[in-house]
Short mmCIF file of C-alpha atoms in Angstrom, two decimals:
data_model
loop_
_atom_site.label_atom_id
_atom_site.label_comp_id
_atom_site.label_asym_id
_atom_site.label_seq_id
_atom_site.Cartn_x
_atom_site.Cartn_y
_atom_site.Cartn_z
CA UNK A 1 25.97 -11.02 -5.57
CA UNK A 2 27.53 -14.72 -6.17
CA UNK A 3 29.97 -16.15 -3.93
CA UNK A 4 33.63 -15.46 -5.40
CA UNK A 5 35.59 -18.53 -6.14
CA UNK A 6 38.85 -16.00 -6.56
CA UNK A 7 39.46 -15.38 -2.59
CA UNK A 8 38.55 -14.46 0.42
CA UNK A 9 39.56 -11.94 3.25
CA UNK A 10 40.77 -12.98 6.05
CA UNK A 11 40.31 -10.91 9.43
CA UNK A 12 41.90 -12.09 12.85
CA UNK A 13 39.63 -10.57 15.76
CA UNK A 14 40.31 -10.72 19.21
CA UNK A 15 38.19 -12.40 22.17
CA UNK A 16 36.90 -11.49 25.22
CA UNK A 17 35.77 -13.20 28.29
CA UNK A 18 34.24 -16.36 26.94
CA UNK A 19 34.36 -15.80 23.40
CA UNK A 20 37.44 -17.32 21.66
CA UNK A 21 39.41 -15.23 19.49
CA UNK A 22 39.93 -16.11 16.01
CA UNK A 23 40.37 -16.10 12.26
CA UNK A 24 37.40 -15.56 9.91
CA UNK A 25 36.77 -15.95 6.14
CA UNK A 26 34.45 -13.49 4.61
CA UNK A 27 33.77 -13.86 0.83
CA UNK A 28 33.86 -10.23 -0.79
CA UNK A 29 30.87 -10.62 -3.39
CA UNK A 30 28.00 -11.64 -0.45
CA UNK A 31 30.04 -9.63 2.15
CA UNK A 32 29.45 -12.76 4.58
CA UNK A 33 31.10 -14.35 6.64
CA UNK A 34 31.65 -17.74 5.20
CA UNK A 35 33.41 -19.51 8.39
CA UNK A 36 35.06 -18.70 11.56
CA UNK A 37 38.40 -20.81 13.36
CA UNK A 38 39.39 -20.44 17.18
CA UNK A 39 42.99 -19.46 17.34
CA UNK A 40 45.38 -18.18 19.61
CA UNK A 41 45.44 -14.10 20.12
CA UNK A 42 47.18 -12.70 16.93
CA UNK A 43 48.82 -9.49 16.68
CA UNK A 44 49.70 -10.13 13.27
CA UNK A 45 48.89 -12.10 9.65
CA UNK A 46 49.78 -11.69 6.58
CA UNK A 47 49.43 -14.24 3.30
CA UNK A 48 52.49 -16.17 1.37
CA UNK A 49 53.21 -15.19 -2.73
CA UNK A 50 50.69 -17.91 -3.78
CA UNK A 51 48.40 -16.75 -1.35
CA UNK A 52 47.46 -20.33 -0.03
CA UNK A 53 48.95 -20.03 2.73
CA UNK A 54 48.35 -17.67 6.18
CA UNK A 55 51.00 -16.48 8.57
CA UNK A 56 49.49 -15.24 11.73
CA UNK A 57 51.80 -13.59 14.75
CA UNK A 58 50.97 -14.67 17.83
CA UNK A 59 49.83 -11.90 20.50
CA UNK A 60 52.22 -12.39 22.78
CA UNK A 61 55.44 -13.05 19.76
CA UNK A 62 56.12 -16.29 20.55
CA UNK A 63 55.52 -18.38 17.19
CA UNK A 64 54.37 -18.03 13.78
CA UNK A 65 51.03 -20.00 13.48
CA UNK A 66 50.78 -20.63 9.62
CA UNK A 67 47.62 -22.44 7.89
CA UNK A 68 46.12 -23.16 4.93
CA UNK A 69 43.49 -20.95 3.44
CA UNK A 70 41.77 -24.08 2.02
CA UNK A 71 40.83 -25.95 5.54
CA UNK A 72 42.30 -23.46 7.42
CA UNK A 73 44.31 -25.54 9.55
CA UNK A 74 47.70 -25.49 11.35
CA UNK A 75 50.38 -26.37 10.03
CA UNK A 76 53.47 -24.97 11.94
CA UNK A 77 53.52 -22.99 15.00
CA UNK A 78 57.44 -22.44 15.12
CA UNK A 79 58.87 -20.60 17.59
CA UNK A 80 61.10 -17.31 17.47
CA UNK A 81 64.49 -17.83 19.13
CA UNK A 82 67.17 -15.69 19.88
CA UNK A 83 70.76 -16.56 19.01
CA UNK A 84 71.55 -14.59 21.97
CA UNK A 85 70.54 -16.17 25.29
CA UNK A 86 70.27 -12.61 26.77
CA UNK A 87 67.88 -11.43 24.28
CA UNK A 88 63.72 -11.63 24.22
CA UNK A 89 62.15 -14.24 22.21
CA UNK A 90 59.56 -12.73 21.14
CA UNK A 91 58.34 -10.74 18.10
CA UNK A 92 56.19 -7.26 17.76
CA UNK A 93 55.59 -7.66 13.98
CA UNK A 94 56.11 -9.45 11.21
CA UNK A 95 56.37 -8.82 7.47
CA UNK A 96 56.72 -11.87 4.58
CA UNK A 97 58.54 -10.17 1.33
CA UNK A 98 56.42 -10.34 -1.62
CA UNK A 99 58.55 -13.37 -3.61
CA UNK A 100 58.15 -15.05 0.36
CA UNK A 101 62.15 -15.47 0.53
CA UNK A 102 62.62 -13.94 4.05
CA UNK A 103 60.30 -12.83 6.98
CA UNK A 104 61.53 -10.58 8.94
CA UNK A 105 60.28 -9.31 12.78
CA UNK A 106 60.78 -7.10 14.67
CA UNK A 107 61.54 -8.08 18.07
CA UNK A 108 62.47 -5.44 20.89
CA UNK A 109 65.87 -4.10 20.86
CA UNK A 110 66.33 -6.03 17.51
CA UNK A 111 65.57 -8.15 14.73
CA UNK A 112 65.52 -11.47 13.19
CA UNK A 113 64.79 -13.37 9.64
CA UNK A 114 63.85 -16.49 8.89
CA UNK A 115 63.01 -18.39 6.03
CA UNK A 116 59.58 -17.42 4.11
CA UNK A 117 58.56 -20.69 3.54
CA UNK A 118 59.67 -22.51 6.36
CA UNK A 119 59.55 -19.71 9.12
CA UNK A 120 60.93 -22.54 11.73
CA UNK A 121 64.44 -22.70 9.84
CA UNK A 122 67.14 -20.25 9.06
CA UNK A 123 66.38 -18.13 11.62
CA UNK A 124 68.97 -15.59 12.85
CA UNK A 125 69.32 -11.93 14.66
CA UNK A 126 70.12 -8.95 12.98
CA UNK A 127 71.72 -6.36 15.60
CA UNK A 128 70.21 -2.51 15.01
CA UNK A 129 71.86 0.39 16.47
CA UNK A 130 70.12 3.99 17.74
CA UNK A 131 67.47 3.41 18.95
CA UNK A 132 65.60 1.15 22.20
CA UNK A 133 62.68 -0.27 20.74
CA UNK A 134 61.49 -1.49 17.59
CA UNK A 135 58.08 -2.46 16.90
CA UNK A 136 57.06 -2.65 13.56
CA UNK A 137 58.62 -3.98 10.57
CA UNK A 138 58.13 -4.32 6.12
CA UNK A 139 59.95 -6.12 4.29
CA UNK A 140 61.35 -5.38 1.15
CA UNK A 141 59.73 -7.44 -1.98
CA UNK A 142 62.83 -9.34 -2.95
CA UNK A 143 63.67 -9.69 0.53
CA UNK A 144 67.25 -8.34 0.73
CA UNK A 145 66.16 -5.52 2.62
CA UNK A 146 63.62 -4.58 5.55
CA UNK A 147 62.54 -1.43 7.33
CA UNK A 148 61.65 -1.06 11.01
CA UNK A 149 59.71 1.78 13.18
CA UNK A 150 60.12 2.81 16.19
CA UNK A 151 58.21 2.43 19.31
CA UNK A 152 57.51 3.59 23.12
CA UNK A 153 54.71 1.23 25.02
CA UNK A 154 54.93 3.46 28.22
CA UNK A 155 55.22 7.77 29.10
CA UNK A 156 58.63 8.82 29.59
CA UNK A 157 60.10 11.76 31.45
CA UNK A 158 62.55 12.31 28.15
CA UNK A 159 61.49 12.63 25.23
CA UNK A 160 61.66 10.07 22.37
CA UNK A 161 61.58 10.67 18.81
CA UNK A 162 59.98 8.48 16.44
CA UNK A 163 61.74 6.88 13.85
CA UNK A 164 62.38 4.56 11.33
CA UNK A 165 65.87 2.61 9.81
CA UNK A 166 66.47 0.31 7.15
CA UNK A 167 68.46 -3.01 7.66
CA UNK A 168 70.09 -5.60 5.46
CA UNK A 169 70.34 -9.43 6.73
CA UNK A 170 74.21 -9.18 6.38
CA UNK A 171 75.70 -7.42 9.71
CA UNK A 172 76.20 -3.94 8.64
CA UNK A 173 73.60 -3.27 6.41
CA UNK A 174 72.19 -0.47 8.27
CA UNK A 175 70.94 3.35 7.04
CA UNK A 176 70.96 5.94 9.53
CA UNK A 177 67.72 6.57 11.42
CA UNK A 178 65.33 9.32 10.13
CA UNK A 179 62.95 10.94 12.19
CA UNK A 180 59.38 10.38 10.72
CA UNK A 181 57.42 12.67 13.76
CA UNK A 182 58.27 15.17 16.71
CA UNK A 183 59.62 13.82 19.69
CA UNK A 184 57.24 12.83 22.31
CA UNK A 185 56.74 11.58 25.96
CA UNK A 186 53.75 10.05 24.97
CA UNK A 187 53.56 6.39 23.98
CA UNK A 188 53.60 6.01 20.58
CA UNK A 189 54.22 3.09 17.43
CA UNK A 190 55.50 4.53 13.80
CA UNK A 191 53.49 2.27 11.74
CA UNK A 192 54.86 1.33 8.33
CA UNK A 193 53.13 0.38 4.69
CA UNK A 194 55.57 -0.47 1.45
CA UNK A 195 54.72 0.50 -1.92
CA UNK A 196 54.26 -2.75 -4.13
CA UNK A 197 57.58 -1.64 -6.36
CA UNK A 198 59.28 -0.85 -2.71
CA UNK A 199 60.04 2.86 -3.87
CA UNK A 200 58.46 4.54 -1.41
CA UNK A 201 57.70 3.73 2.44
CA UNK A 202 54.69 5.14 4.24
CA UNK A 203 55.78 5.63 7.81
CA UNK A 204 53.10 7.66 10.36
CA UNK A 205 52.36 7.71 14.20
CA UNK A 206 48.51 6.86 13.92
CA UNK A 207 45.98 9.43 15.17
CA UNK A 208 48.84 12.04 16.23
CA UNK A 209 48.87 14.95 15.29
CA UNK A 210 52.17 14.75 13.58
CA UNK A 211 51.01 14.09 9.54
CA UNK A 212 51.35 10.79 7.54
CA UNK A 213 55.32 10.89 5.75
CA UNK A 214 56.23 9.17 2.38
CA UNK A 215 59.97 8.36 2.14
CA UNK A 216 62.00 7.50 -0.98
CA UNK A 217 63.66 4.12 0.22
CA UNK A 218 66.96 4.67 -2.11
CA UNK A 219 67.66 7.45 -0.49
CA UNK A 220 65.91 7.36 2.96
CA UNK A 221 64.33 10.63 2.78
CA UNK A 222 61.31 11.75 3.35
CA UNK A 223 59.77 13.48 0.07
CA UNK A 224 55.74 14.24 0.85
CA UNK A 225 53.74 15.28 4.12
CA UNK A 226 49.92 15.02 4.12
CA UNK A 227 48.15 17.79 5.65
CA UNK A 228 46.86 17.70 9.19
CA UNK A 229 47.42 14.75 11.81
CA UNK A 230 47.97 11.13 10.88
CA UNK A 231 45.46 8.47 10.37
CA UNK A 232 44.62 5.87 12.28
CA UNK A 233 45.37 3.08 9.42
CA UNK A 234 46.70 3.17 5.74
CA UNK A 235 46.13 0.91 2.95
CA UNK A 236 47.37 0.80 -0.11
CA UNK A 237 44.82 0.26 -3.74
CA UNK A 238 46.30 -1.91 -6.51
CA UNK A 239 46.18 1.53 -8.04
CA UNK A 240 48.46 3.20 -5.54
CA UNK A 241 46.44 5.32 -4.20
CA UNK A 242 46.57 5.63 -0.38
CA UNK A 243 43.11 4.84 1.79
CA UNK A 244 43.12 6.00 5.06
CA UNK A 245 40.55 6.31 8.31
CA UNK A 246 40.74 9.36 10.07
CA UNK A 247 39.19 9.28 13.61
CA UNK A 248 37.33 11.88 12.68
CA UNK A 249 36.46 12.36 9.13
CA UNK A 250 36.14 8.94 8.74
CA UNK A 251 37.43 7.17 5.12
CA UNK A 252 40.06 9.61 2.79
CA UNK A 253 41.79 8.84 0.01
CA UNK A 254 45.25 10.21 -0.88
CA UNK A 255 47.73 10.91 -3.40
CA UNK A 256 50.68 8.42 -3.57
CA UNK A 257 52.98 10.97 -4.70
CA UNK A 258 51.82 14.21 -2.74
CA UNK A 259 49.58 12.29 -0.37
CA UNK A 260 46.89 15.29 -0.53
CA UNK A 261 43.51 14.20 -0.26
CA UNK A 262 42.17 13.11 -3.37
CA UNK A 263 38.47 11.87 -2.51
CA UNK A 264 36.75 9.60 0.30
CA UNK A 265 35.09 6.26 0.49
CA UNK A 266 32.40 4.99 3.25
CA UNK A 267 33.76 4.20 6.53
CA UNK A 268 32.73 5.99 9.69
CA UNK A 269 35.32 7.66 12.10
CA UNK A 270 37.23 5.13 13.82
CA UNK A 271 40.31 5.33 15.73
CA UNK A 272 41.17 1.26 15.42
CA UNK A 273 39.98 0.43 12.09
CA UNK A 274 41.88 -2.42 9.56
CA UNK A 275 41.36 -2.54 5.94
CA UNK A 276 42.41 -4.83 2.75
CA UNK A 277 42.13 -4.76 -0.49
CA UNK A 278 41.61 -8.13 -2.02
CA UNK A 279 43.48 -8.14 -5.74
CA UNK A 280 40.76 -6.72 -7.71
CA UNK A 281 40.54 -3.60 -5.91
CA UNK A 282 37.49 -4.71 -3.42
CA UNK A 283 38.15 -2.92 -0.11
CA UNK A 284 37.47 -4.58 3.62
CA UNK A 285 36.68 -2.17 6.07
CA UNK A 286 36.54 -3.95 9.85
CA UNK A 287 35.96 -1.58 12.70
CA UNK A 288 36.40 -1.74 16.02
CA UNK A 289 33.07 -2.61 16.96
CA UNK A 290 34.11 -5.92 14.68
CA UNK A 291 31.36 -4.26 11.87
CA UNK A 292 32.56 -5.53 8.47
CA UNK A 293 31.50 -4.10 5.36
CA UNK A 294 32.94 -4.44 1.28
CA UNK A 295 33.55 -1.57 -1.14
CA UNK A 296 32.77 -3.86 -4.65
CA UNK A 297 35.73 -1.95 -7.26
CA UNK A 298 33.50 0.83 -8.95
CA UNK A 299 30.78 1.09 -6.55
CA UNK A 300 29.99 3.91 -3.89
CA UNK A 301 27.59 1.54 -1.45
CA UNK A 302 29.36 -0.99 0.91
CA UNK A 303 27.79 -4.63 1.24
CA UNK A 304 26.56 -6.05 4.53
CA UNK A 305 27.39 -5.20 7.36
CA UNK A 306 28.85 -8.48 8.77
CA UNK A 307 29.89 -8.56 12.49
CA UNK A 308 32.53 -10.00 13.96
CA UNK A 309 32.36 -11.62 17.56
CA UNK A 310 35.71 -9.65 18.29
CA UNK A 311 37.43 -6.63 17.76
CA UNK A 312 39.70 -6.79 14.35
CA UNK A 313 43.21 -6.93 15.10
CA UNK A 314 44.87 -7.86 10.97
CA UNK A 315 42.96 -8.71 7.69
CA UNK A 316 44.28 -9.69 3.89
CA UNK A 317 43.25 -11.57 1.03
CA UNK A 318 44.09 -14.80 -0.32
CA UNK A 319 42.82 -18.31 -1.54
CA UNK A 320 39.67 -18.86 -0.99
CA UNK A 321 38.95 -21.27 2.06
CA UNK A 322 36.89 -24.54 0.62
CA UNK A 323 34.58 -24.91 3.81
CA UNK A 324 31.25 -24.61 3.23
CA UNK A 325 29.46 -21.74 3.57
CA UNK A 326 27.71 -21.39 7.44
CA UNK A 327 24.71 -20.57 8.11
CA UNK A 328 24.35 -16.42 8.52
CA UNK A 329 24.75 -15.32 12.28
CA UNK A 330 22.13 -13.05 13.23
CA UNK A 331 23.04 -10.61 16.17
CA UNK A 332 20.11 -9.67 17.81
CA UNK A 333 21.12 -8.26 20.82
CA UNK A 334 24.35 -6.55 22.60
CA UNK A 335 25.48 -6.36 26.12
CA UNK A 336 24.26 -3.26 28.01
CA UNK A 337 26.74 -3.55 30.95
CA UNK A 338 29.42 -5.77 31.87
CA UNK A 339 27.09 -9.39 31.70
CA UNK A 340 28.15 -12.16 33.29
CA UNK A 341 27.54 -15.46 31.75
CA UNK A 342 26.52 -18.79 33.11
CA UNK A 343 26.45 -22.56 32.47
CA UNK A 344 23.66 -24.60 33.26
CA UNK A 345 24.47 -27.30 36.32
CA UNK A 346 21.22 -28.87 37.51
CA UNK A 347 17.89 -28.44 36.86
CA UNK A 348 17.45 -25.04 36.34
CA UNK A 349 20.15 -23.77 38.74
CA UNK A 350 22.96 -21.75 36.83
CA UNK A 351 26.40 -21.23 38.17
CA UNK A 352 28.17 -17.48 36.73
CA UNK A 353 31.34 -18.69 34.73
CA UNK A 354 32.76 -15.30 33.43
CA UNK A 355 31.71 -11.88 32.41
CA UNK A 356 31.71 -10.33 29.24
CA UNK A 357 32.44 -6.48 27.48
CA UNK A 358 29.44 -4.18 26.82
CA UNK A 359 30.22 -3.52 23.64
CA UNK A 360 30.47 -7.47 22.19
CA UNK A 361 27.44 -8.28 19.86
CA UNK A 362 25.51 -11.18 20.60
CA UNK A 363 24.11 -13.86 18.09
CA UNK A 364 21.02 -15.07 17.30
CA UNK A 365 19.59 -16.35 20.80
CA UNK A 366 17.42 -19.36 22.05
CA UNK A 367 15.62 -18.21 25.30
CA UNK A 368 16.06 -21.54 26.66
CA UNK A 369 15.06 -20.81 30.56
CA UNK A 370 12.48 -18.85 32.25
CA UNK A 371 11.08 -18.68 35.46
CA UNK A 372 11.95 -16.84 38.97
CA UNK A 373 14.91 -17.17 40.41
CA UNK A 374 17.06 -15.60 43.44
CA UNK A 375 20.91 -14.99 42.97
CA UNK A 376 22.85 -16.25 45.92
CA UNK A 377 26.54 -15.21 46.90
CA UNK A 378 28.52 -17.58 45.29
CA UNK A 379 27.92 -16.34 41.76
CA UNK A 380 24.42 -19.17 42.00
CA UNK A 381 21.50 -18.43 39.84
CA UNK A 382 18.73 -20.96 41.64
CA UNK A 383 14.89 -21.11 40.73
CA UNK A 384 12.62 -19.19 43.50
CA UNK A 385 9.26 -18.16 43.59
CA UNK A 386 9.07 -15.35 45.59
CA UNK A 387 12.02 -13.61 43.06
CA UNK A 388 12.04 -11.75 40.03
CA UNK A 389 10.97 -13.28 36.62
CA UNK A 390 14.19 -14.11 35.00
CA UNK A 391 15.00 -15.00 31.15
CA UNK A 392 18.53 -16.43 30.17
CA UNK A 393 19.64 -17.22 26.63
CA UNK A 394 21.43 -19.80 24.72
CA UNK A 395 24.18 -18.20 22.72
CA UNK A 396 25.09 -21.91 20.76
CA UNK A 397 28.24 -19.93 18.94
CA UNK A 398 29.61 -19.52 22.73
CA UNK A 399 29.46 -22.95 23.77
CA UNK A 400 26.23 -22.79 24.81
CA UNK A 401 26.48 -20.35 27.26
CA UNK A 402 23.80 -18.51 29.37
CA UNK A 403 23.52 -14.95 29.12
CA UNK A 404 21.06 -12.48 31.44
CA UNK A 405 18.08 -11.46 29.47
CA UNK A 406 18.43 -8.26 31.67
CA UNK A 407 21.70 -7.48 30.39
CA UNK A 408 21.05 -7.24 26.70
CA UNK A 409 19.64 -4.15 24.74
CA UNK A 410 17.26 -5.69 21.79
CA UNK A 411 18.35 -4.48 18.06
CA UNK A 412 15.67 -4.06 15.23
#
């Protein structure tokens, strides 16, 4: 495969411990990963109408952190006000209509617009009624309209019924809520994907066992059911057709207009997968485990895998980025237990700076110390004698940090 010069995805992944989350750029025809940025948690990201440019939702809602694919830098973090004092200023999710006129979020109780291209001006609160939480959000393509799910983050005593409303920017503009699921005391988030003509919304509660909906957005009713319990995440083919993950079965495609299963594509069972489909019809598939791999259009092998240092949290496509290519990460190792992780302070004595998840993969490693050491207390590593042989590793992607040769598991 050659390198495409047409775009790239785009996958934010989380961090953990020492390792900084981030935003990486793999190029769909070597299915590597051609460079990775540090950036604050996102929840979110999406890609403007020209595709230059990224717009990437903080974790916690507070700005909009928007870059350009080329050099992938920042250019605006703008923060999400409220014109009401006694409302949250933070966002859930976020959703850029297709001509990029509006973005709208969804932020609690309510929601808010701004301007697509300048998300820092014209922004405003749009009251919703019925409902206590709103969490997810699509915009319309031309903008004038968006659509919002409903939400519960904790167990409740009553009953809640998931949901989903559409909303105009003018006060007012407001359909009546339709139930998408069957009420539940169990946290829950209706997630939400728009059909590139805006026809038809696909609205589900994922890995429930209430089924994947599609609802006609002229008249706000819901017009298929797929069989069995919904999947963990939807994405859409230039085609139409639906691709979905099922925790289970792993990767099924559906009808758009029935949504009954109409074939599958590789991708193990995962309950926290993301997917993408770059223009051309390649597919991302990043798993939990941060394992990337590429469906090429026509083929039934995936490329790679790649690995992410993080958990996926959002991917898309757009322009590709113009840094040069890195050098391929080799991970040779992951944690078998919670490790801990060290820095180097004086002559071979290593003081523990943080711990780390069992499941994060490790890159290629420089065993960089050896000897016997004793640990003491206060979290010291200090060379001894009469202890243990010990071997730490260099990880130089982590800031050169130490790791515990004991606390990796070797991979072929």
């Amino acid at each position: 495969m050659t390198e495409s010069d047409a775009y790239h995805f785009y996958i934010a992944y989380r961090g953990s411990g020492p390792v900084y989350p981030g935003i990486a750029a793999l190029d769909p025809a070597t299915g590597r990963v051609r460079t990775t940025v540090a950036s604050d948690p996102l929840r979110g990201l999406t890609a403007g109408p020209d595709r230059t440019r990224l717009y990437g939702l903080s974790e916690g809602g507070a700005f909009i952190d928007v870059r350009e694919t080329q050099e992938m830098l920042t250019l605006v973090n703008s923060n999400i006000t409220s014109d009401d004092e006694n409302m949250p200023g933070t966002a859930t999710a976020m959703s850029l209509s297709r001509d990029g006129s509006r973005l709208y979020y969804s932020k609690g109780f309510n929601a808010g617009c701004a301007d697509g291209a300048d998300p820092e001006s014209g922004q405003r609160d749009l009251a919703v009624k019925g409902h206590p939480v709103w969490g997810t959000v699509a915009a319309a393509p031309d903008g004038k309209r968006c659509y919002l799910g409903s939400e519960s983050m904790a167990e409740n005593n009553k009953a809640q019924t998931p949901c989903i409303v559409a909303l105009g920017p003018a006060k007012g503009e407001q359909s009546t809520l339709l139930a998408v699921a069957s009420p539940t005391k169990n946290r829950y988030r209706v997630d939400l994907l728009l059909s590139d003509d805006g026809a038809t919304l696909y609205a589900w509660n994922a890995n429930s066992d209430d089924p994947l909906v599609a609802v006609d957005t002229t008249t706000m009713t819901i017009t298929a059911r797929s069989a069995g319990r919904a999947p963990s995440t939807v994405a859409l083919h230039p085609d139409g057709r639906l691709y979905t993950v099922d925790r289970e079965r792993g990767g099924v495609i559906l009808a758009p207009s029935t949504l009954t299963d109409s074939g599958t594509f590789p991708c193990a069972p995962d309950s926290a997968p993301v997917l993408a489909f770059g223009p051309d019809g390649a597919l991302l598939v990043a798993q939990a485990d941060g394992t990337c791999t590429v469906l090429a259009p026509g083929a039934s092998q995936v490329s790679g895998p790649a690995r992410l240092t993080g958990s996926p949290v959002a991917a898309v496509a757009a322009a590709p980025t113009e840094r040069p290519q890195r050098d391929e990460p080799k991970y040779m190792a992951r944690f078998k237990q919670d490790g801990k992780t060290c820095r180097e302070i004086q002559d071979g004595v290593l003081k523990q700076v943080g711990t780390i998840a069992k499941d994060t993969g490790v890159p290629q490693s420089d065993k960089t110390i050896e000897g016997g050491y004793r640990l003491i207390d206060d979290g010291v590593w200090r060379p001894w004698s009469l202890s243990s042989y010990k071997y730490f590793y260099r990880i130089p992607d982590w800031e050169n940090l130490l790791v515990d040769g004991d606390d990796l598991t070797w991979e072929s």
